Short mmCIF file of C-alpha atoms in Angstrom, two decimals:
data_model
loop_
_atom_site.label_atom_id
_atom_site.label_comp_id
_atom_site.label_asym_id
_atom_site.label_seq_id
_atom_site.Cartn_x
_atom_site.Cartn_y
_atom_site.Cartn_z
CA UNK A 1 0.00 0.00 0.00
CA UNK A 2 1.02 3.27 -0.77
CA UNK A 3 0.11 6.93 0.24
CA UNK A 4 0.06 9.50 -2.92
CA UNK A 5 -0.48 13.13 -2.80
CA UNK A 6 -2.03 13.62 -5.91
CA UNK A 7 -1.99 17.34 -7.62
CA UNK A 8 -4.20 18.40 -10.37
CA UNK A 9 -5.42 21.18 -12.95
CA UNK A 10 -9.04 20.01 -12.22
CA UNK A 11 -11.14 17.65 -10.51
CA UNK A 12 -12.32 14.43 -11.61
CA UNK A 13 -15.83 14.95 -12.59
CA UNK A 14 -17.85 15.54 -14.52
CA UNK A 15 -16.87 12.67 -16.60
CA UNK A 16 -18.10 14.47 -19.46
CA UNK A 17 -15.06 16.30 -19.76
CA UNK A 18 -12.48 13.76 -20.92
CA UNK A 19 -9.43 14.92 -18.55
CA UNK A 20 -11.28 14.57 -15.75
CA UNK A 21 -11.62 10.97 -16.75
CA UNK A 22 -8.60 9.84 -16.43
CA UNK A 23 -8.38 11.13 -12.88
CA UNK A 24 -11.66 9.46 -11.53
CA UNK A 25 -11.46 6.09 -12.90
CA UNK A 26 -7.05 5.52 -11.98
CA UNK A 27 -7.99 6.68 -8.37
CA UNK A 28 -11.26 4.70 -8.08
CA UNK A 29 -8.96 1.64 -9.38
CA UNK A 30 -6.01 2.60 -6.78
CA UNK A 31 -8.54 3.03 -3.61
CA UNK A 32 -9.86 -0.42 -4.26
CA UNK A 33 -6.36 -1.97 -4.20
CA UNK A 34 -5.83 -0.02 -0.50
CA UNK A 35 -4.26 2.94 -1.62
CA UNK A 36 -3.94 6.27 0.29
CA UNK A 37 -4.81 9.32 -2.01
CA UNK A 38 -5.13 12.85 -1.06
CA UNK A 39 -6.34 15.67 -3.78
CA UNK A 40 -5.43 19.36 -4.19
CA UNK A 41 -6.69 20.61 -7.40
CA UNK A 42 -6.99 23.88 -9.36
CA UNK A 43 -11.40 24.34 -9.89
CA UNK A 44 -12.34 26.62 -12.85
CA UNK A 45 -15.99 25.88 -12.75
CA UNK A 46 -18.98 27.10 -10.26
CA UNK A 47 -20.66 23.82 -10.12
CA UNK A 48 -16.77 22.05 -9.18
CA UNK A 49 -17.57 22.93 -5.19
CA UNK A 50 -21.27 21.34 -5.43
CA UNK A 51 -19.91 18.60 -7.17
CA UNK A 52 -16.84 17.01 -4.23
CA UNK A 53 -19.78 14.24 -2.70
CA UNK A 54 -19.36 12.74 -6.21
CA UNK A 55 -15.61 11.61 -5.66
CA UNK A 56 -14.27 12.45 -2.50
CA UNK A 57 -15.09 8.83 -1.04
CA UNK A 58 -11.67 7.83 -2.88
CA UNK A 59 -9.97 10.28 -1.24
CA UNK A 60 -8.63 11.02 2.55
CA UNK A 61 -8.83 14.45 1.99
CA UNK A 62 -10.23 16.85 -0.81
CA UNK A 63 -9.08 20.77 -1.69
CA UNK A 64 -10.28 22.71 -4.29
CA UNK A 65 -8.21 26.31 -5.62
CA UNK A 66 -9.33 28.97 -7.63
CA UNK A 67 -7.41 28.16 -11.19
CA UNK A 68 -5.36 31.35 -11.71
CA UNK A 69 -5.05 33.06 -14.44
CA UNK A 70 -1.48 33.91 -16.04
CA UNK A 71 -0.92 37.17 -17.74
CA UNK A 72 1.07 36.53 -21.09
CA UNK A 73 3.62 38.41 -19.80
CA UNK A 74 4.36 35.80 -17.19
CA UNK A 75 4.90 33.18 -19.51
CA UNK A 76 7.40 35.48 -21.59
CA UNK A 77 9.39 36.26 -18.69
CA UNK A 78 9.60 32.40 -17.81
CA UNK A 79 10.69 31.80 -21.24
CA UNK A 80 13.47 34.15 -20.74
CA UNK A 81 14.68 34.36 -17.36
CA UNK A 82 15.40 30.71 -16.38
CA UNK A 83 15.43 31.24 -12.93
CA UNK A 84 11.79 32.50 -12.94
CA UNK A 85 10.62 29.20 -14.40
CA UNK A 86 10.28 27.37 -11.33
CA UNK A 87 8.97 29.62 -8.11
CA UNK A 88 10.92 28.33 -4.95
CA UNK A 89 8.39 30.18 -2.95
CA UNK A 90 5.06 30.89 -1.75
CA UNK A 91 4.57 34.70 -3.24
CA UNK A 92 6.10 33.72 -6.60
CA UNK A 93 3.66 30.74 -7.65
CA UNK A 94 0.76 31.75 -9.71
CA UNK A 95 -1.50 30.70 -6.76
CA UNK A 96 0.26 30.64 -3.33
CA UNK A 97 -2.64 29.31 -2.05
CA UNK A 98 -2.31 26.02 -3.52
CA UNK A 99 1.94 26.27 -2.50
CA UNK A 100 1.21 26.50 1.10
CA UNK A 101 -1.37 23.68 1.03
CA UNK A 102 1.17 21.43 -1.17
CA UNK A 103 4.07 22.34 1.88
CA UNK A 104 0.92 21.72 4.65
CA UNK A 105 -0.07 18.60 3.35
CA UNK A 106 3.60 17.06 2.78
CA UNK A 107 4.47 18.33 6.45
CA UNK A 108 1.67 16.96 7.85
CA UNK A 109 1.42 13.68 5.93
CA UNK A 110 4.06 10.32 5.18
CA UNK A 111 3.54 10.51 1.61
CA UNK A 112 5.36 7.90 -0.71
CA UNK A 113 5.01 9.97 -4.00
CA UNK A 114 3.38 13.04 -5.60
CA UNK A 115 2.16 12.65 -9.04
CA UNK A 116 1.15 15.66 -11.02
CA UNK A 117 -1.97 15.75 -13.57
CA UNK A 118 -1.50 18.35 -15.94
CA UNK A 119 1.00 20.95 -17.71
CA UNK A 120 1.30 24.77 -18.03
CA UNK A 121 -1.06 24.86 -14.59
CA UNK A 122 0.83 22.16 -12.26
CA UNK A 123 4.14 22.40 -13.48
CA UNK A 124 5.97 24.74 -11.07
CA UNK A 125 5.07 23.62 -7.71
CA UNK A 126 8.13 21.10 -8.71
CA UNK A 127 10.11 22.81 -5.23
CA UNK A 128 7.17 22.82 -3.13
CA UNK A 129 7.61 18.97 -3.67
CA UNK A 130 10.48 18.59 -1.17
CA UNK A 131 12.13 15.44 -2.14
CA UNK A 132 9.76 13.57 -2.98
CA UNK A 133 9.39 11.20 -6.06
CA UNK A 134 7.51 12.89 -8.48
CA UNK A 135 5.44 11.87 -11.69
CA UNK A 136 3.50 14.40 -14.12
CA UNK A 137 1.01 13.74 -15.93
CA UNK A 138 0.44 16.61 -18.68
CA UNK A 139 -1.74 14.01 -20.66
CA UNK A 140 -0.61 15.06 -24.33
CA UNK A 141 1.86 17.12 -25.64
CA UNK A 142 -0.03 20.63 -26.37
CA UNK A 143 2.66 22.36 -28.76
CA UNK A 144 1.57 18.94 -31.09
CA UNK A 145 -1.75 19.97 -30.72
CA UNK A 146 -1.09 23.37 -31.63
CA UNK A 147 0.95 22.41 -34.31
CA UNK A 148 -2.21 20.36 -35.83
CA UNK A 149 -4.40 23.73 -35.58
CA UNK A 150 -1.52 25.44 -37.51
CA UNK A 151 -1.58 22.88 -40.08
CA UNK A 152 -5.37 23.21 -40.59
CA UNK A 153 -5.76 26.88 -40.03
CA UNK A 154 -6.36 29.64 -42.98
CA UNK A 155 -5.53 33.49 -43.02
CA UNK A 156 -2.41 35.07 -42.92
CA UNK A 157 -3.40 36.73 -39.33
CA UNK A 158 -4.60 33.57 -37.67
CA UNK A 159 -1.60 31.83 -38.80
CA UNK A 160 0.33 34.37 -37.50
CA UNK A 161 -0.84 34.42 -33.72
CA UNK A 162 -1.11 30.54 -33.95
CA UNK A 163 2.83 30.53 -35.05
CA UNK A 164 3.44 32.80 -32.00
CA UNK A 165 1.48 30.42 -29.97
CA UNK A 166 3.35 27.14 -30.96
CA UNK A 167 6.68 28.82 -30.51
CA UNK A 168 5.29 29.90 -26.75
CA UNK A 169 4.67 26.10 -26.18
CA UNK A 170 7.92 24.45 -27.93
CA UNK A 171 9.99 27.12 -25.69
CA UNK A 172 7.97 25.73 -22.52
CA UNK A 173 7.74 21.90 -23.13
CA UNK A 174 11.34 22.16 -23.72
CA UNK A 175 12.08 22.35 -20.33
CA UNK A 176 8.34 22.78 -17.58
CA UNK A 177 8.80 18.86 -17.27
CA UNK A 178 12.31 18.17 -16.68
CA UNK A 179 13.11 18.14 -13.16
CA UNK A 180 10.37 15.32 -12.93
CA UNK A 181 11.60 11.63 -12.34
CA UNK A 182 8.95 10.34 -14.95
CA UNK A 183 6.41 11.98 -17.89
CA UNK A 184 3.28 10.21 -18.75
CA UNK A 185 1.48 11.07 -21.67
CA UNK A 186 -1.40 8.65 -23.71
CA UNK A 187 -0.39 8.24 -26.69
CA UNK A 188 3.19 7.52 -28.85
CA UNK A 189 2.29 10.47 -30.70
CA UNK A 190 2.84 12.96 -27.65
CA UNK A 191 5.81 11.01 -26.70
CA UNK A 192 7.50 11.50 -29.91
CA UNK A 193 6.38 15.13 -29.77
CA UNK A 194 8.07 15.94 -26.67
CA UNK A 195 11.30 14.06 -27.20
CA UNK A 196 12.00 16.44 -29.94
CA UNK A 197 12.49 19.08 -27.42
CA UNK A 198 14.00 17.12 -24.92
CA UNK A 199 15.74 14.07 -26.00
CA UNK A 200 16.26 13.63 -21.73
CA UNK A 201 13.11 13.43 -20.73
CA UNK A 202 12.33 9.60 -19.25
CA UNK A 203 8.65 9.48 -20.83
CA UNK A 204 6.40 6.20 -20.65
CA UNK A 205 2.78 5.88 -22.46
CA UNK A 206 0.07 4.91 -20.52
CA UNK A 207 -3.41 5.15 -22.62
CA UNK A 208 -6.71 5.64 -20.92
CA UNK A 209 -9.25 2.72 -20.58
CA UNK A 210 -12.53 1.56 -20.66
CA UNK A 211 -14.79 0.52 -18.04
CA UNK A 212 -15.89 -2.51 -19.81
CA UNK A 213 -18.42 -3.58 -16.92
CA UNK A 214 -20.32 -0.15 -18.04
CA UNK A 215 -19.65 -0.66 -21.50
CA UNK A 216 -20.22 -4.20 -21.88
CA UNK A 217 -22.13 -5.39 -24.72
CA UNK A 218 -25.44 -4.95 -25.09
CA UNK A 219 -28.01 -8.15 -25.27
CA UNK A 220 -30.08 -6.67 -28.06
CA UNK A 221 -28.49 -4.20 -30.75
CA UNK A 222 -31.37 -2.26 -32.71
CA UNK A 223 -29.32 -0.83 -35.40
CA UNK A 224 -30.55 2.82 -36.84
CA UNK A 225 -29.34 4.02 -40.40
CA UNK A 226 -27.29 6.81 -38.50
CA UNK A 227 -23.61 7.60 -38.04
CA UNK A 228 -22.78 8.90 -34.78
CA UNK A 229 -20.26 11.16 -33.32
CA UNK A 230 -19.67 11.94 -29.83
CA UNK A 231 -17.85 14.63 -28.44
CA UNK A 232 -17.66 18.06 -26.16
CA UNK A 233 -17.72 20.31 -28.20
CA UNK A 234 -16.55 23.12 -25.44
CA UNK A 235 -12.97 21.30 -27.46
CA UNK A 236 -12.68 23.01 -30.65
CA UNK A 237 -11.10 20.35 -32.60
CA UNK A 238 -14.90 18.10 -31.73
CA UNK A 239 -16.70 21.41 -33.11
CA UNK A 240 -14.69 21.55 -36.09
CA UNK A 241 -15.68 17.36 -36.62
CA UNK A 242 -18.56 17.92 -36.19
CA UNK A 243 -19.13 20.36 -38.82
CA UNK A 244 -17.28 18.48 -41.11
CA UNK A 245 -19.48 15.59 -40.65
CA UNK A 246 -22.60 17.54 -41.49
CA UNK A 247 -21.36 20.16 -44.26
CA UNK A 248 -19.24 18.14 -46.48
CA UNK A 249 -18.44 14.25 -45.50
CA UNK A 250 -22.93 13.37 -44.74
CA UNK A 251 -24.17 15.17 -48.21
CA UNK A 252 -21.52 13.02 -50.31
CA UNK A 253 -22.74 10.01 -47.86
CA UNK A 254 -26.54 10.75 -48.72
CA UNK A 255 -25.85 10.55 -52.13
CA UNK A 256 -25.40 6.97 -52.38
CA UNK A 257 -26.81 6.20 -49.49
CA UNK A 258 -29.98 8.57 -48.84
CA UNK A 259 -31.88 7.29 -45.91
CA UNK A 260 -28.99 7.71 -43.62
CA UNK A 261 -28.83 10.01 -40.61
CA UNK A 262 -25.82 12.14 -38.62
CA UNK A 263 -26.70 12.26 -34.81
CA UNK A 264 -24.49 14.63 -33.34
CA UNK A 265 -24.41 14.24 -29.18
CA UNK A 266 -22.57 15.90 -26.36
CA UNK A 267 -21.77 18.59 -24.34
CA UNK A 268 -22.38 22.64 -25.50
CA UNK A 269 -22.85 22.41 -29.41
CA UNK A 270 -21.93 25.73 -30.79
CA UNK A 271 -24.33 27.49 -33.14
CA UNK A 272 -23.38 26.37 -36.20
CA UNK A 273 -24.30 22.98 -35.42
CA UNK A 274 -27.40 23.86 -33.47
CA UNK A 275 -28.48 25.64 -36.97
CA UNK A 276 -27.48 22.63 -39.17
CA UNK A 277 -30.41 20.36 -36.95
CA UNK A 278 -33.05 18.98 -39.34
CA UNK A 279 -34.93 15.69 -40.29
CA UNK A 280 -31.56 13.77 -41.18
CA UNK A 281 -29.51 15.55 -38.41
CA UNK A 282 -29.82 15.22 -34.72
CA UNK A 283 -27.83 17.53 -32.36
CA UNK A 284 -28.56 16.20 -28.78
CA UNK A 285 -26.45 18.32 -26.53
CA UNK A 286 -25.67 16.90 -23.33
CA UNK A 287 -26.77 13.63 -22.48
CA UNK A 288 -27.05 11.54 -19.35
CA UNK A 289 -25.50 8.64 -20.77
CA UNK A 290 -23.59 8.18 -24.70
CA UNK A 291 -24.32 4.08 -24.60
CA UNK A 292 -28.22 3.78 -25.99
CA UNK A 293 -26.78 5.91 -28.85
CA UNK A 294 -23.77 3.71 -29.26
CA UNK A 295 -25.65 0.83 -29.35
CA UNK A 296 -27.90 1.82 -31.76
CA UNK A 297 -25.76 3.78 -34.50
CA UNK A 298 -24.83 2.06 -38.05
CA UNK A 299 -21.22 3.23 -37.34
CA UNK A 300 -19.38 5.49 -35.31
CA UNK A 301 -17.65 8.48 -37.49
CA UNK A 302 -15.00 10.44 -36.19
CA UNK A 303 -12.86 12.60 -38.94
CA UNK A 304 -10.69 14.63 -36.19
CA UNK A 305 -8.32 17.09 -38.06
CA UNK A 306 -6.25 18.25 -35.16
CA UNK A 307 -6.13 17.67 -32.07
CA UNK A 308 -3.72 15.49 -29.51
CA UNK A 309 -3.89 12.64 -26.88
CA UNK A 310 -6.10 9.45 -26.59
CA UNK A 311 -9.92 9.53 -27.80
CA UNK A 312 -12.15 8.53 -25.56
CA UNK A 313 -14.78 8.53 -27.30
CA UNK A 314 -13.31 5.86 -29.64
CA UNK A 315 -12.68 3.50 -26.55
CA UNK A 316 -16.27 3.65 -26.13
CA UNK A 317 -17.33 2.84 -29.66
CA UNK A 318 -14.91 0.34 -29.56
CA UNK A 319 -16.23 -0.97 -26.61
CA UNK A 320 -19.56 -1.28 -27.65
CA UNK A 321 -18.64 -3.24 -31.05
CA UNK A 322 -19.79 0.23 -32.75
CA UNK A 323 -17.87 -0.10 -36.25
CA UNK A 324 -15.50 3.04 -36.36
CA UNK A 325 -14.28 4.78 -39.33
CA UNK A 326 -11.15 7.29 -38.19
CA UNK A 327 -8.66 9.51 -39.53
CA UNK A 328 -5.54 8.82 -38.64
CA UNK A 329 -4.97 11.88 -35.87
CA UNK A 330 -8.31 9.99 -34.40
CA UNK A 331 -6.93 7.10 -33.31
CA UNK A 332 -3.66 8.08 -31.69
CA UNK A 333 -2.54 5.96 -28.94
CA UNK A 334 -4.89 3.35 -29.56
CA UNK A 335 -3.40 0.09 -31.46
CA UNK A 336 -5.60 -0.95 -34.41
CA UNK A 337 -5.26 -2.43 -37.07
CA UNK A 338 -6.53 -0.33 -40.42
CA UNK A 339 -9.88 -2.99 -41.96
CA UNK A 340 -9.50 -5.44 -38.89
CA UNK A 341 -10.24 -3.42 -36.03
CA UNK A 342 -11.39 0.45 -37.84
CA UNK A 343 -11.06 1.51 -40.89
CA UNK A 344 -8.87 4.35 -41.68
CA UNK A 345 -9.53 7.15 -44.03
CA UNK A 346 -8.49 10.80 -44.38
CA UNK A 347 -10.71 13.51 -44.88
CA UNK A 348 -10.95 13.18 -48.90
CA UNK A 349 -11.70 9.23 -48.77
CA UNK A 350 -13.76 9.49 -45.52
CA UNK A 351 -17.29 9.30 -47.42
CA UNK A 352 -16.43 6.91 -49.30
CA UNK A 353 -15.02 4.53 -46.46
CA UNK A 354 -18.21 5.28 -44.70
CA UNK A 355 -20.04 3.95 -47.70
CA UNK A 356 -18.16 1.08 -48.36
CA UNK A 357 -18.79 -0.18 -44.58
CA UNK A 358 -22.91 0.57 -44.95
CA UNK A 359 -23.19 -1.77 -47.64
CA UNK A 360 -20.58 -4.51 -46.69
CA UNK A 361 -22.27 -6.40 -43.36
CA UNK A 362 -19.04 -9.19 -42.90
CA UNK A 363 -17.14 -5.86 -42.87
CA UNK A 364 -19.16 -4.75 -39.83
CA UNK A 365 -19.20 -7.81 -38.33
CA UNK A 366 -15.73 -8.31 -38.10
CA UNK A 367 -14.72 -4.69 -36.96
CA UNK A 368 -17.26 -4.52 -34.09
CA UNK A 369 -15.60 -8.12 -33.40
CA UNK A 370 -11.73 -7.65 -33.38
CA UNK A 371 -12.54 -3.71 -31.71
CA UNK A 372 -14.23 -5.04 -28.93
CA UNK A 373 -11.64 -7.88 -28.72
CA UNK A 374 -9.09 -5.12 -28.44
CA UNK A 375 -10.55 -3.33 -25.99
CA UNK A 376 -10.92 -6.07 -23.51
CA UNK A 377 -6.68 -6.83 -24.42
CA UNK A 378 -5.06 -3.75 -24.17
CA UNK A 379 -7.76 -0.82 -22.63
CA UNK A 380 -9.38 -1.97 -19.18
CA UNK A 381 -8.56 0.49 -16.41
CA UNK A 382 -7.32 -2.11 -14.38
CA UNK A 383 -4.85 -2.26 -16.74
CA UNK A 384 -4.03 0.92 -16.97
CA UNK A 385 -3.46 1.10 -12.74
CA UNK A 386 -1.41 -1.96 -13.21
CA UNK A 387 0.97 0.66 -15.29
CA UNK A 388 0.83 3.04 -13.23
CA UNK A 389 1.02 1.07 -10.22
CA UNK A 390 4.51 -0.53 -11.65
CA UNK A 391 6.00 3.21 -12.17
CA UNK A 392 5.27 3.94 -8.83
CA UNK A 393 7.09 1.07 -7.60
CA UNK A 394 9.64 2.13 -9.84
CA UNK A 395 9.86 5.63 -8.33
CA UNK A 396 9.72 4.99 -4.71
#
């Protein structure tokens, strides 16, 4: 048994919101195998305070801060005055309030570990750590996700403040994780990423998982002609999917195929896709529960152009023998195999995959077959505690 203090940029619920995931289901797995978890975390919603009954039975003890807010001219002067980059006290953190509860809690408390969930927002408390071991978490690496908006973005001004933006990042993942014994991130992807800008970093990959006792396989599956995609769409690159789903990749789709129907579902659906609703396309918003719609969909359809990390939402899919068509930034970090387990398609080619897999049941058959099969392998949060679990050993 161990005892972790365990810091984060948020809480872990709602579970809605796909980094808070992570969080609930790898301490709800640790606190059944007898481990000792306390929880300071940065809150940056109203309903975060209301919401602490939901998780704190897996904790000993539960703090919520106020996320602060950096002024860009913070992150400048870290970038160039090295010795600004990691406060060694109280008054230079962006939130001293979370510093002096950090110091409180490792005074007060026999802690075998700290591990760190996030990036730009957990990084610097690295001295308040004392000595420690120490994990981080930042999940993905975000000057590759930047890099993907740059890629996909139009208009010389844009491109300009993205460029800015990415160079910000690069110059801070270069160095925000490297006095850290260990960097986890989801996917090989985000390794990769981060290695080029610091060949030293000691990195493992650890995807997310599936509760497969939630998502087990349902006893009846009612199939509707409709491709689903899930997503919050609070996350840009899920808005800019989702669009593409209903604008360009669903009219080519109808075409050959005109009965079928787009359900869009999920959390805060901007306008544009609110206005696109009609009798061939569903927009849902928030719902209580993503699996009736999984188990009901032809396919699940997810044409991500940028982005980073794992996809949750293609766990799930996958867990529910939902036949997925991907792009290839979609199914980062997850191991399948292109027409055994998904098939792949970029953007151009995407209709026409979908379209292909409509008309081809063996084809369906077999990928909601060898994706649920991969699921249950390689994707159970047990397993992923068992990872974890190991680097902790390591550590301590």
């Amino acid at each position: 048994m161990r005892r972790i203090l365990l810091i984060s940029r948020c809480p872990p619920y709602p579970l809605y919101l796909g980094d808070r995931l992570i969080i609930w289901h790898l301490m709800r797995e640790l606190e059944a195998r007898h481990y000792e978890i306390d929880l300071l975390a940065f809150s940056d919603r109203p309903e975060d305070a209301a919401e602490i009954d939901q998780y704190d039975g897996y904790f000993g003890e539960v703090r919520l801060f106020p996320l602060p807010v950096n002024r860009q001219a913070t992150y400048i002067q870290r970038i160039l005055l090295p010795s600004a980059r990691f406060p060694r006290r109280a008054e230079q953190a962006s939130s001293p309030a979370m510093w002096q509860a950090i110091q409180q809690q490792i005074a007060n408390n026999s802690y075998d570990l700290v591990h760190v969930f996030g990036g730009v927002q957990v990084y610097e408390y690295f001295h308040a750590l004392g000595n420690l071991p120490t994990l981080i978490t930042p999940y993905e690496s975000y000057s590759l996700y930047l890099r993907r908006v740059l890629e996909n973005s139009s208009g010389n001004v844009n491109r300009m403040a993205q460029t800015l933006q990415l160079r910000l990042a690069q110059q801070f993942e270069s160095w925000m994780f490297a006095p850290y014994q260990q960097v986890v991130v989801l996917s090989d992807q985000d390794r990769d990423a981060l290695h080029e800008l610091n060949p030293a970093l000691k990195i493992t990959v650890i995807p997310n998982g599936i509760d497969l006792y939630n998502f087990r396989l349902p006893k009846v599956r009612k199939r509707a002609k409709a491709l689903l995609f899930v997503g919050n769409y609070d996350y840009a690159p899920n808005a800019d999917a989702a669009l593409l789903l209903a604008q360009e990749i669903l009219p080519q789709v109808r075409q050959q195929e005109p009965d079928v129907k787009l359900w869009l579902v999920g959390n805060a659906p901007t306008a544009a896709m609110q206005a696109l609703a009609s009798d061939h396309i569903k927009v849902t918003g928030r719902v209580p529960d993503v699996r009736p719609y999984l188990a009901r969909a032809s396919a699940f359809v997810c044409p991500l152009r940028f982005g980073a990390g794992i996809k949750n939402k293609v766990l799930e899919a996958l867990a529910l023998s939902l036949p997925v068509v991907a792009t290839p930034l979609s199914v980062d970090g997850i191991h399948v195999q292109h027409e055994e387990s998904v098939l792949i398609a970029d953007v151009d080619t995407f209709a026409a995959a979908v379209i292909r897999l409509l008309r081809d049941a063996p084809l369906q058959q077999m990928l909601s077959a060898q994706g649920r099969s991969l699921i249950e392998r390689e994707y159970s949060w047990s397993q992923v505690a068992q990872h974890y679990i190991a680097l902790y050993d390591d550590l301590v």
